[in-house]
Short mmCIF file of C-alpha atoms in Angstrom, two decimals:
data_model
loop_
_atom_site.label_atom_id
_atom_site.label_comp_id
_atom_site.label_asym_id
_atom_site.label_seq_id
_atom_site.Cartn_x
_atom_site.Cartn_y
_atom_site.Cartn_z
CA MET A 1 81.20 -132.19 -243.32
CA ASP A 2 82.52 -133.80 -240.66
CA ASP A 3 84.39 -130.97 -238.79
CA PHE A 4 81.65 -131.22 -236.27
CA ASN A 5 81.19 -131.28 -232.13
CA ASN A 6 79.29 -132.50 -229.60
CA LYS A 7 75.51 -131.13 -228.46
CA ASN A 8 73.95 -132.02 -225.71
CA THR A 9 69.91 -132.09 -226.37
CA ASN A 10 68.38 -135.29 -227.03
CA MET A 11 65.14 -135.55 -228.88
CA THR A 12 62.87 -138.10 -228.22
CA PRO A 13 60.29 -139.73 -230.96
CA GLU A 14 57.29 -138.00 -229.81
CA SER A 15 59.45 -134.73 -230.17
CA ARG A 16 60.06 -136.18 -233.43
CA GLY A 17 56.21 -136.82 -234.46
CA ASP A 18 57.62 -140.15 -235.37
CA GLU A 19 54.39 -141.61 -235.26
CA HIS A 20 55.37 -145.56 -235.92
CA THR A 21 56.37 -147.86 -233.73
CA GLU A 22 60.03 -148.61 -234.56
CA PRO A 23 60.30 -152.47 -234.73
CA GLN A 24 61.76 -154.22 -232.14
CA GLN A 25 64.97 -156.04 -232.15
CA PRO A 26 65.30 -159.98 -230.72
CA THR A 27 68.27 -160.43 -230.39
CA MET A 28 68.90 -156.97 -227.95
CA GLU A 29 67.86 -155.63 -225.10
CA GLN A 30 65.95 -153.52 -224.58
CA PRO A 31 66.87 -150.73 -222.81
CA ALA A 32 63.96 -149.89 -219.78
CA ALA A 33 64.09 -146.64 -220.48
CA GLU A 34 61.82 -145.35 -223.67
CA SER A 35 64.73 -144.05 -226.48
CA GLN A 36 66.40 -140.98 -227.09
CA TYR A 37 67.52 -139.73 -229.90
CA THR A 38 69.79 -136.59 -230.89
CA GLU A 39 69.57 -134.27 -233.48
CA PRO A 40 72.06 -135.40 -236.40
CA ARG A 41 75.20 -133.28 -235.61
CA THR A 42 76.57 -130.59 -237.96
CA PRO A 43 79.39 -129.79 -239.29
CA TYR A 44 83.15 -128.09 -237.92
CA GLN A 45 82.79 -125.61 -240.09
CA THR A 46 79.42 -123.89 -238.96
CA PRO A 47 78.36 -121.14 -241.03
CA VAL A 48 80.14 -118.05 -237.84
CA GLN A 49 76.89 -116.39 -237.29
CA HIS A 50 76.93 -112.33 -235.40
CA PRO A 51 74.19 -112.53 -232.50
CA GLU A 52 73.66 -108.58 -232.33
CA TYR A 53 72.71 -108.05 -235.51
CA HIS A 54 69.94 -110.26 -237.18
CA GLN A 55 68.21 -107.19 -238.26
CA ALA A 56 70.59 -104.53 -239.17
CA ALA A 57 68.08 -102.04 -240.54
CA GLN A 58 66.43 -101.80 -237.66
CA GLN A 59 69.11 -102.85 -234.89
CA PRO A 60 73.01 -101.90 -236.66
CA TYR A 61 74.31 -102.38 -233.24
CA GLY A 62 72.07 -104.60 -231.93
CA GLY A 63 69.57 -107.30 -231.30
CA ALA A 64 68.42 -111.01 -230.26
CA PRO A 65 71.74 -113.07 -230.81
CA TYR A 66 70.54 -116.38 -232.89
CA THR A 67 72.35 -119.24 -235.18
CA GLN A 68 72.33 -119.85 -237.88
CA ASP A 69 70.64 -123.35 -239.45
CA PRO A 70 74.50 -125.06 -239.81
CA MET A 71 73.38 -127.66 -241.12
CA GLY A 72 73.21 -125.65 -244.34
CA ALA A 73 71.01 -125.47 -247.93
CA GLY A 74 70.41 -129.40 -249.09
CA GLN A 75 72.22 -130.66 -245.97
CA GLN A 76 68.83 -130.95 -243.72
CA PRO A 77 68.75 -134.17 -242.98
CA PRO A 78 64.91 -136.07 -243.14
CA GLN A 79 65.45 -137.40 -239.83
CA PRO A 80 64.63 -136.15 -237.23
CA PRO A 81 63.05 -131.90 -237.64
CA LYS A 82 65.65 -129.76 -237.52
CA LYS A 83 65.29 -127.63 -233.00
CA LYS A 84 66.89 -124.66 -232.01
CA LYS A 85 69.91 -125.34 -230.52
CA HIS A 86 72.43 -123.96 -227.94
CA GLY A 87 75.73 -124.63 -228.01
CA LYS A 88 77.98 -125.77 -225.41
CA ALA A 89 78.62 -124.10 -221.86
CA ILE A 90 81.74 -122.19 -221.97
CA ALA A 91 85.14 -125.40 -221.95
CA LEU A 92 86.64 -123.47 -219.35
CA GLY A 93 85.56 -122.22 -215.57
CA LEU A 94 82.05 -121.36 -217.50
CA GLY A 95 80.49 -124.74 -216.58
CA GLY A 96 77.27 -122.61 -216.21
CA VAL A 97 76.93 -119.90 -218.99
CA ALA A 98 75.26 -121.07 -222.03
CA ALA A 99 77.47 -120.56 -225.50
CA ALA A 100 75.00 -118.10 -227.17
CA CYS A 101 76.71 -116.09 -224.32
CA LEU A 102 79.54 -114.92 -225.82
CA LEU A 103 78.67 -112.85 -228.27
CA PHE A 104 81.00 -111.63 -231.89
CA ALA A 105 81.82 -108.22 -231.15
CA GLY A 106 81.02 -107.16 -234.44
CA GLY A 107 79.03 -106.11 -236.69
CA ALA A 108 76.41 -106.67 -239.46
CA LEU A 109 76.84 -110.35 -241.09
CA ILE A 110 78.04 -109.90 -244.90
CA GLY A 111 79.20 -112.44 -247.46
CA HIS A 112 81.94 -113.79 -249.84
CA MET A 113 80.48 -110.99 -252.77
CA VAL A 114 80.98 -107.32 -253.40
CA ASN A 115 79.36 -104.98 -255.63
CA THR A 116 81.70 -103.69 -258.36
CA GLY A 117 79.61 -100.74 -258.63
CA ASP A 118 77.73 -102.25 -261.66
CA GLY A 119 75.13 -103.74 -260.29
CA SER A 120 77.39 -107.63 -260.65
CA ALA A 121 78.54 -109.23 -257.60
CA VAL A 122 82.26 -110.42 -257.79
CA THR A 123 84.51 -112.57 -255.71
CA ALA A 124 87.68 -111.49 -255.27
CA SER A 125 90.58 -113.73 -255.82
CA ALA A 126 95.06 -113.17 -254.86
CA GLN A 127 96.75 -112.80 -257.81
CA ALA A 128 100.48 -114.85 -258.29
CA GLY A 129 103.25 -113.24 -257.81
CA ASP A 130 105.28 -111.18 -254.85
CA LEU A 131 102.06 -111.84 -252.24
CA PRO A 132 102.63 -110.51 -248.16
CA THR A 133 102.27 -112.75 -244.93
CA VAL A 134 101.85 -112.15 -241.71
CA GLN A 135 105.08 -110.72 -240.23
CA LEU A 136 105.73 -111.87 -236.55
CA ASN A 137 107.88 -109.73 -234.86
CA ASP A 138 109.79 -110.74 -231.19
CA THR A 139 108.40 -108.32 -227.87
CA PRO A 140 111.81 -106.22 -227.91
CA ASP A 141 114.68 -107.92 -225.62
CA LEU A 142 114.66 -106.42 -222.37
CA ASP A 143 117.20 -102.80 -221.36
CA PRO A 144 117.17 -102.67 -217.90
CA ASP A 145 118.14 -99.09 -218.82
CA ASN A 146 114.87 -98.50 -220.64
CA TYR A 147 112.10 -97.83 -219.43
CA ASP A 148 110.11 -98.21 -222.37
CA VAL A 149 111.78 -101.88 -222.86
CA VAL A 150 111.30 -102.73 -219.81
CA ASN A 151 107.18 -101.59 -219.55
CA GLY A 152 106.57 -100.81 -221.89
CA LEU A 153 104.90 -98.03 -224.11
CA ALA A 154 103.07 -95.45 -222.39
CA GLY A 155 99.14 -95.17 -223.92
CA GLU A 156 99.30 -92.31 -225.44
CA GLU A 157 102.88 -93.72 -227.49
CA ILE A 158 100.26 -97.02 -228.20
CA TYR A 159 97.71 -94.45 -229.43
CA LYS A 160 99.65 -92.22 -232.01
CA LYS A 161 101.52 -96.18 -233.93
CA VAL A 162 98.42 -98.19 -233.79
CA SER A 163 95.72 -96.33 -234.88
CA PRO A 164 96.23 -95.23 -238.24
CA SER A 165 96.48 -99.03 -239.34
CA ILE A 166 92.79 -100.11 -237.26
CA VAL A 167 89.86 -99.17 -240.21
CA SER A 168 86.03 -98.94 -240.18
CA VAL A 169 84.85 -101.93 -241.81
CA ILE A 170 81.55 -100.42 -243.16
CA SER A 171 79.21 -103.83 -244.50
CA THR A 172 75.72 -103.80 -246.31
CA THR A 173 73.70 -106.39 -246.51
CA ALA A 174 69.58 -107.04 -247.28
CA SER A 175 68.69 -106.79 -243.90
CA GLY A 176 70.81 -102.89 -243.57
CA THR A 177 74.16 -101.82 -243.04
CA GLY A 178 76.16 -102.52 -240.12
CA SER A 179 80.09 -102.44 -239.24
CA GLY A 180 83.13 -104.18 -237.60
CA SER A 181 86.68 -102.84 -237.93
CA GLY A 182 89.71 -104.24 -239.41
CA VAL A 183 93.98 -104.51 -238.94
CA ILE A 184 95.64 -103.28 -241.40
CA MET A 185 98.75 -105.60 -242.64
CA SER A 186 99.51 -104.08 -245.30
CA GLU A 187 101.52 -101.30 -247.32
CA ASP A 188 99.17 -102.04 -250.03
CA GLY A 189 95.89 -102.83 -248.82
CA TYR A 190 95.39 -105.88 -247.28
CA ILE A 191 92.96 -105.99 -244.32
CA ILE A 192 92.59 -108.59 -241.49
CA THR A 193 89.06 -108.63 -239.91
CA ASN A 194 86.26 -111.33 -239.09
CA ASN A 195 84.28 -113.74 -240.80
CA HIS A 196 81.39 -112.63 -239.20
CA VAL A 197 82.13 -109.25 -240.25
CA VAL A 198 82.17 -110.44 -244.53
CA GLU A 199 79.31 -112.13 -244.30
CA ASP A 200 76.62 -112.15 -246.65
CA ALA A 201 78.02 -108.82 -248.37
CA GLN A 202 76.43 -106.63 -251.29
CA SER A 203 78.78 -103.69 -251.27
CA VAL A 204 81.93 -103.82 -248.11
CA THR A 205 83.23 -100.31 -247.91
CA VAL A 206 86.83 -99.56 -245.49
CA GLN A 207 86.66 -96.21 -243.65
CA LEU A 208 90.52 -95.59 -242.06
CA SER A 209 90.83 -93.82 -239.54
CA ASP A 210 91.62 -90.09 -241.03
CA GLY A 211 88.26 -90.58 -242.37
CA THR A 212 88.95 -92.29 -246.43
CA GLN A 213 86.93 -93.82 -247.78
CA TYR A 214 87.51 -97.44 -249.69
CA GLU A 215 85.24 -100.03 -251.90
CA ALA A 216 87.06 -102.98 -250.64
CA THR A 217 86.66 -107.05 -252.32
CA ILE A 218 87.03 -109.63 -249.94
CA VAL A 219 89.95 -111.92 -250.73
CA GLY A 220 89.32 -114.90 -248.63
CA THR A 221 86.26 -116.30 -245.99
CA ASP A 222 87.91 -119.12 -242.77
CA GLU A 223 84.17 -119.60 -241.15
CA GLN A 224 86.57 -121.87 -239.10
CA THR A 225 88.69 -119.65 -237.40
CA ASP A 226 86.27 -116.15 -238.35
CA LEU A 227 89.13 -114.99 -240.02
CA ALA A 228 88.65 -113.07 -242.56
CA VAL A 229 91.19 -110.94 -245.23
CA LEU A 230 89.40 -107.81 -247.54
CA LYS A 231 91.97 -105.83 -250.20
CA VAL A 232 91.98 -102.06 -251.37
CA GLU A 233 93.15 -99.95 -253.91
CA PRO A 234 94.83 -96.84 -252.31
CA GLU A 235 95.96 -93.97 -254.26
CA GLY A 236 99.08 -94.34 -252.16
CA THR A 237 100.73 -96.12 -249.29
CA LEU A 238 99.45 -97.38 -246.11
CA THR A 239 99.83 -97.95 -243.08
CA ALA A 240 100.42 -101.27 -241.86
CA ALA A 241 100.60 -102.91 -238.15
CA GLU A 242 103.67 -104.47 -236.64
CA PHE A 243 102.52 -107.83 -235.46
CA GLY A 244 103.81 -109.05 -232.34
CA ASN A 245 104.30 -113.21 -231.33
CA SER A 246 101.32 -113.96 -229.49
CA ASP A 247 102.75 -116.39 -227.73
CA GLU A 248 105.09 -114.69 -225.73
CA LEU A 249 101.83 -112.48 -224.31
CA GLN A 250 101.80 -113.70 -220.40
CA PRO A 251 98.85 -112.91 -218.68
CA GLY A 252 98.57 -109.39 -216.54
CA GLU A 253 100.54 -107.55 -218.53
CA TYR A 254 98.98 -104.74 -219.97
CA ALA A 255 96.45 -105.30 -222.72
CA TYR A 256 95.00 -102.25 -226.02
CA ALA A 257 91.62 -103.13 -228.28
CA ILE A 258 90.85 -100.43 -231.27
CA GLY A 259 88.56 -100.05 -233.23
CA SER A 260 84.46 -99.13 -234.17
CA PRO A 261 82.48 -99.88 -230.61
CA GLY A 262 79.18 -98.91 -231.75
CA GLY A 263 80.28 -98.15 -234.96
CA VAL A 264 82.08 -95.78 -237.74
CA GLN A 265 81.00 -92.13 -235.24
CA PHE A 266 82.79 -94.12 -231.85
CA ALA A 267 85.92 -95.35 -234.87
CA ASN A 268 89.10 -95.54 -233.62
CA THR A 269 88.00 -96.08 -229.25
CA ILE A 270 91.09 -97.21 -227.88
CA THR A 271 90.03 -99.06 -224.70
CA GLY A 272 92.72 -100.51 -222.67
CA GLY A 273 92.90 -103.20 -219.73
CA ARG A 274 95.52 -106.60 -218.73
CA ILE A 275 95.96 -109.71 -220.80
CA SER A 276 93.75 -111.67 -218.49
CA ALA A 277 94.06 -115.10 -219.86
CA ILE A 278 96.09 -117.34 -223.22
CA ASN A 279 94.86 -119.89 -224.10
CA ARG A 280 91.72 -120.36 -223.14
CA ASP A 281 88.49 -122.34 -224.18
CA VAL A 282 86.27 -121.46 -225.22
CA THR A 283 82.62 -122.43 -227.17
CA ILE A 284 80.96 -119.69 -229.74
CA ASN A 285 77.71 -121.28 -231.60
CA ASP A 286 79.14 -124.95 -231.38
CA ARG A 287 82.57 -124.03 -232.24
CA VAL A 288 85.94 -124.86 -230.13
CA MET A 289 88.21 -121.32 -230.39
CA THR A 290 91.23 -121.14 -228.45
CA LEU A 291 91.57 -117.46 -228.29
CA ILE A 292 92.81 -115.18 -225.85
CA GLN A 293 91.11 -113.48 -223.08
CA THR A 294 91.25 -109.64 -222.05
CA ASP A 295 89.93 -107.30 -220.01
CA ALA A 296 90.12 -104.22 -222.28
CA SER A 297 86.84 -103.87 -223.18
CA ILE A 298 86.00 -104.62 -226.19
CA ASN A 299 82.02 -104.25 -227.76
CA PRO A 300 80.14 -104.89 -231.02
CA GLY A 301 81.76 -103.61 -233.71
CA ASN A 302 85.19 -104.47 -232.25
CA SER A 303 84.76 -107.16 -234.47
CA GLY A 304 88.18 -107.33 -236.17
CA GLY A 305 89.48 -105.49 -234.56
CA ALA A 306 93.53 -105.31 -233.49
CA LEU A 307 94.50 -105.96 -229.39
CA ILE A 308 97.62 -104.46 -229.05
CA ASN A 309 100.38 -105.54 -226.31
CA LYS A 310 102.64 -102.64 -224.40
CA TYR A 311 104.36 -103.03 -226.70
CA GLY A 312 102.59 -101.32 -229.78
CA GLN A 313 102.87 -104.84 -231.82
CA VAL A 314 99.15 -105.81 -232.24
CA VAL A 315 98.92 -109.29 -230.94
CA GLY A 316 95.56 -110.63 -231.65
CA ILE A 317 91.61 -110.23 -233.69
CA THR A 318 89.23 -108.78 -231.42
CA SER A 319 86.26 -111.31 -231.80
CA ALA A 320 84.25 -111.80 -229.05
CA LYS A 321 82.68 -110.88 -225.26
CA LEU A 322 81.03 -112.69 -222.69
CA SER A 323 77.64 -111.33 -222.52
CA SER A 324 75.85 -111.11 -218.71
CA SER A 325 72.42 -112.43 -219.74
CA GLY A 326 74.51 -115.88 -219.09
CA PHE A 327 74.29 -115.06 -215.84
CA GLY A 328 71.39 -114.68 -215.14
CA GLU A 329 71.36 -111.06 -212.92
CA ALA A 330 74.42 -111.39 -212.40
CA SER A 331 77.20 -108.59 -213.70
CA VAL A 332 79.66 -109.22 -216.46
CA GLU A 333 82.76 -106.92 -217.65
CA GLY A 334 85.50 -106.99 -218.59
CA MET A 335 85.17 -110.43 -220.23
CA GLY A 336 87.26 -109.91 -223.69
CA PHE A 337 88.99 -112.50 -226.79
CA ALA A 338 90.23 -112.35 -229.29
CA ILE A 339 92.63 -114.18 -231.88
CA PRO A 340 96.05 -114.88 -231.01
CA ILE A 341 97.85 -113.34 -234.01
CA ASN A 342 99.76 -116.75 -234.76
CA THR A 343 96.92 -118.82 -235.16
CA ALA A 344 95.39 -116.17 -237.78
CA LYS A 345 98.75 -116.12 -239.42
CA GLU A 346 98.97 -119.04 -240.55
CA VAL A 347 94.90 -118.19 -242.44
CA VAL A 348 95.74 -115.20 -243.47
CA ASP A 349 98.54 -116.21 -244.87
CA GLU A 350 96.25 -118.63 -247.22
CA LEU A 351 93.81 -117.27 -247.86
CA ILE A 352 95.78 -114.69 -249.38
CA ALA A 353 97.44 -117.20 -251.72
CA ASN A 354 94.23 -119.36 -251.63
CA GLY A 355 90.99 -117.31 -251.13
CA TYR A 356 90.87 -120.82 -248.67
CA VAL A 357 92.13 -122.31 -246.25
CA ALA A 358 93.47 -125.89 -248.35
CA GLY A 359 94.20 -129.45 -247.14
CA ARG A 360 91.79 -129.71 -243.53
CA PRO A 361 91.14 -133.21 -244.01
CA SER A 362 87.40 -134.65 -244.25
CA ILE A 363 86.18 -137.30 -243.61
CA GLY A 364 82.55 -135.96 -245.59
CA ILE A 365 79.64 -137.09 -243.02
CA THR A 366 77.26 -136.53 -240.73
CA GLY A 367 76.29 -138.27 -237.76
CA SER A 368 75.03 -138.42 -234.80
CA ASN A 369 77.15 -139.99 -230.73
CA VAL A 370 74.94 -142.99 -230.16
CA GLU A 371 75.57 -145.99 -227.02
CA SER A 372 73.86 -148.96 -226.95
CA ALA A 373 71.46 -149.73 -224.14
CA ASP A 374 74.23 -152.13 -222.60
CA GLY A 375 77.97 -149.58 -223.96
CA SER A 376 79.03 -152.52 -225.18
CA ILE A 377 78.80 -150.11 -227.97
CA ALA A 378 79.83 -146.66 -228.45
CA GLY A 379 80.74 -144.88 -231.54
CA VAL A 380 79.38 -142.01 -234.57
CA GLN A 381 76.79 -143.84 -236.27
CA VAL A 382 77.16 -142.05 -239.38
CA TYR A 383 73.79 -140.12 -241.04
CA SER A 384 74.67 -138.28 -244.53
CA ILE A 385 77.95 -139.45 -246.56
CA ASP A 386 79.28 -136.77 -248.90
CA SER A 387 78.68 -138.27 -253.18
CA ARG A 388 82.39 -135.90 -253.81
CA ALA A 389 84.35 -136.91 -250.79
CA LYS A 390 85.81 -140.39 -250.99
CA ALA A 391 84.83 -142.38 -248.88
CA ALA A 392 82.59 -142.89 -250.45
CA SER A 393 82.87 -145.25 -252.52
CA GLU A 394 85.81 -146.70 -250.57
CA GLY A 395 83.26 -149.10 -248.10
CA LEU A 396 81.60 -146.68 -245.75
CA GLN A 397 78.28 -146.75 -245.25
CA VAL A 398 75.36 -145.15 -243.85
CA GLY A 399 73.99 -146.02 -240.78
CA ASP A 400 77.63 -147.64 -239.83
CA ILE A 401 78.33 -146.77 -236.31
CA ILE A 402 82.55 -145.65 -236.21
CA THR A 403 83.92 -146.54 -233.18
CA ALA A 404 87.45 -146.78 -233.36
CA ALA A 405 89.73 -144.74 -236.11
CA ASN A 406 94.11 -145.24 -236.18
CA GLY A 407 92.98 -147.65 -233.57
CA THR A 408 92.09 -145.32 -231.47
CA PRO A 409 88.19 -145.55 -229.79
CA THR A 410 85.64 -143.38 -230.60
CA PRO A 411 82.48 -142.64 -228.55
CA THR A 412 82.13 -139.15 -230.32
CA MET A 413 81.80 -136.79 -233.05
CA ASP A 414 84.84 -135.10 -231.36
CA ASP A 415 87.30 -138.10 -230.81
CA ILE A 416 87.58 -138.50 -233.97
CA ASN A 417 88.17 -134.94 -234.64
CA ALA A 418 90.91 -135.12 -232.27
CA ILE A 419 92.07 -138.09 -234.47
CA LYS A 420 92.20 -135.92 -237.79
CA GLU A 421 93.20 -132.92 -236.30
CA ASP A 422 97.23 -134.44 -237.16
CA MET A 423 96.10 -135.05 -240.02
CA LYS A 424 95.80 -133.87 -243.80
CA ALA A 425 93.66 -133.94 -246.81
CA GLY A 426 94.94 -137.18 -249.45
CA ASP A 427 95.65 -139.26 -245.82
CA LYS A 428 94.10 -142.45 -244.96
CA LEU A 429 92.83 -143.18 -242.41
CA THR A 430 91.47 -146.58 -240.38
CA LEU A 431 87.42 -146.31 -239.06
CA THR A 432 86.45 -149.90 -237.47
CA VAL A 433 82.60 -149.91 -237.91
CA TYR A 434 79.95 -151.10 -236.89
CA ARG A 435 77.48 -152.58 -239.25
CA ILE A 436 74.34 -153.63 -238.60
CA SER A 437 73.19 -154.46 -241.24
CA THR A 438 75.50 -157.74 -240.61
CA GLY A 439 75.47 -156.92 -236.57
CA LYS A 440 79.30 -157.06 -237.19
CA MET A 441 82.63 -154.59 -237.15
CA VAL A 442 84.46 -153.66 -240.09
CA ASN A 443 88.20 -152.41 -241.04
CA LEU A 444 87.85 -149.23 -243.31
CA THR A 445 90.62 -147.91 -244.69
CA VAL A 446 89.56 -143.87 -245.66
CA THR A 447 91.11 -141.79 -247.62
CA LEU A 448 90.22 -137.82 -246.02
CA THR A 449 89.02 -135.02 -248.70
CA ASP A 450 89.69 -131.68 -249.03
CA ALA A 451 87.28 -130.50 -246.52
CA HIS A 452 86.77 -127.19 -249.72
CA ASP A 453 86.79 -129.18 -252.07
CA LEU A 454 83.22 -130.11 -249.62
CA GLU A 455 81.71 -127.32 -249.32
CA GLY A 456 78.17 -126.32 -251.21
CA GLU A 457 75.53 -128.54 -251.13
CA ASP A 458 76.97 -132.10 -252.07
CA PRO A 459 74.67 -132.36 -256.08
CA ALA A 460 73.91 -135.80 -254.86
CA ALA A 461 71.00 -134.45 -252.42
CA GLU A 462 68.64 -132.95 -254.67
CA SER A 463 68.34 -136.33 -256.27
CA ASP A 464 68.20 -137.64 -252.95
CA GLN A 465 65.36 -135.46 -251.85
CA ASN A 466 63.43 -136.68 -254.39
CA SER A 467 64.17 -140.24 -253.86
CA GLN A 468 62.89 -139.65 -250.74
CA SER A 469 59.73 -137.89 -251.24
CA SER A 470 58.85 -140.70 -254.05
CA ASN A 471 59.11 -142.88 -251.52
CA GLY A 472 56.78 -141.22 -249.17
CA GLY A 473 59.41 -140.15 -245.82
CA SER A 474 63.27 -140.82 -246.03
CA GLN A 475 65.18 -143.02 -247.84
CA TYR A 476 67.58 -143.64 -243.84
CA GLN A 477 65.53 -143.84 -241.35
CA ASN A 478 66.50 -144.77 -237.65
CA PRO A 479 65.11 -149.36 -237.06
CA PHE A 480 67.38 -149.99 -233.88
CA SER A 481 65.07 -149.04 -230.52
CA TYR A 482 68.01 -151.05 -229.05
CA PHE A 483 70.20 -147.89 -229.01
CA GLY A 484 70.20 -145.14 -226.81
CA TRP A 485 70.35 -141.51 -228.62
#
């Protein structure tokens, strides 16, 4: 719930549709200007959307970018109403480019469910026993007498080595059919792809490089890292990719991408270029991701495919490209991005073992960044607390303003998340909160909840909404006009 990133869009009371006047607070100085309101922050695990596949039946490989409601069903706060927003700018060096212009280079929106053929939808689950894991290999030792080792393989050798390990992922949703790419990670049929390629699926089919097709089940997906694992049941053994160590990449070295840009008719297309940058922090749909940047051509349909080093090792899962629309009339070429395989390994291994990533810490809240008119109080005002979160019974209250965590000031939600990143579910987090009702600072210790346990709709949300409706409005309204939002 509370793993979220900063949004900067402000909303005035008029834009929220408020018709009442907030009560004056004689004990606090009123700001000279009208109070600004910010929409409550949304979860960091906002569903990843593929902006180029809005109407699959009409535009299987194109369409206008869009963002799904990040609050999710049953999570919308009563005040203020939702407003279409864009994410932050790209984090490094591209401050003027809206995050919406960083497009996922994938296919259809597919989900966790697939058809069995008899009309019923099922979710695949990993079986206990000897499960495969992603095996990372170091780059070959340098040998000045061996041209291939020093300079890498030729492009045609790389294609011959890696292409049999790259598949097209064909997916069908209620809107139509689209496609992305995938990387075979094990001979028995485990395949890595992007979450946004396999979201909301009614069926998923995998096509091998030789044209053979298999129905696929979805072992697990992870919205936060935009990764997913599929499973097919091949008649024989598949050609698994060799994975390299993405931490050993250097800007300037050769890189290749293999996938299905434009769809299955262009399956197993190879493009080449360089590693443009490593550890590039970019924001996609309000989520910061640390990616590899490359000028190897990446286009819609490449999502889930392979970024390959000069030794024919898969070092990344291609995921996104920069859209030229962010620069107005300026042209943008050669700015693609891939998830480092070292990042993907831990997630993929968890998805195969559990079907989800376990242990991510969450307080279980939504809220907004706020600051008092005189600047003396700044923090995250709690807008809602999930009834399933341990914090719900440990003293935290809706309306509290979290000003510090473990003694470190937290003027924004990003600051809280930075502290939580070094913790795990079950750890204790000490919060310093300003309680509006008493006007005093309070120290609370809350237990972090596994974020997986908070997925889906809060069972108490419906009853809360019914209560709000019967009371003629929001159960929780902002009574503090002296706070700037």
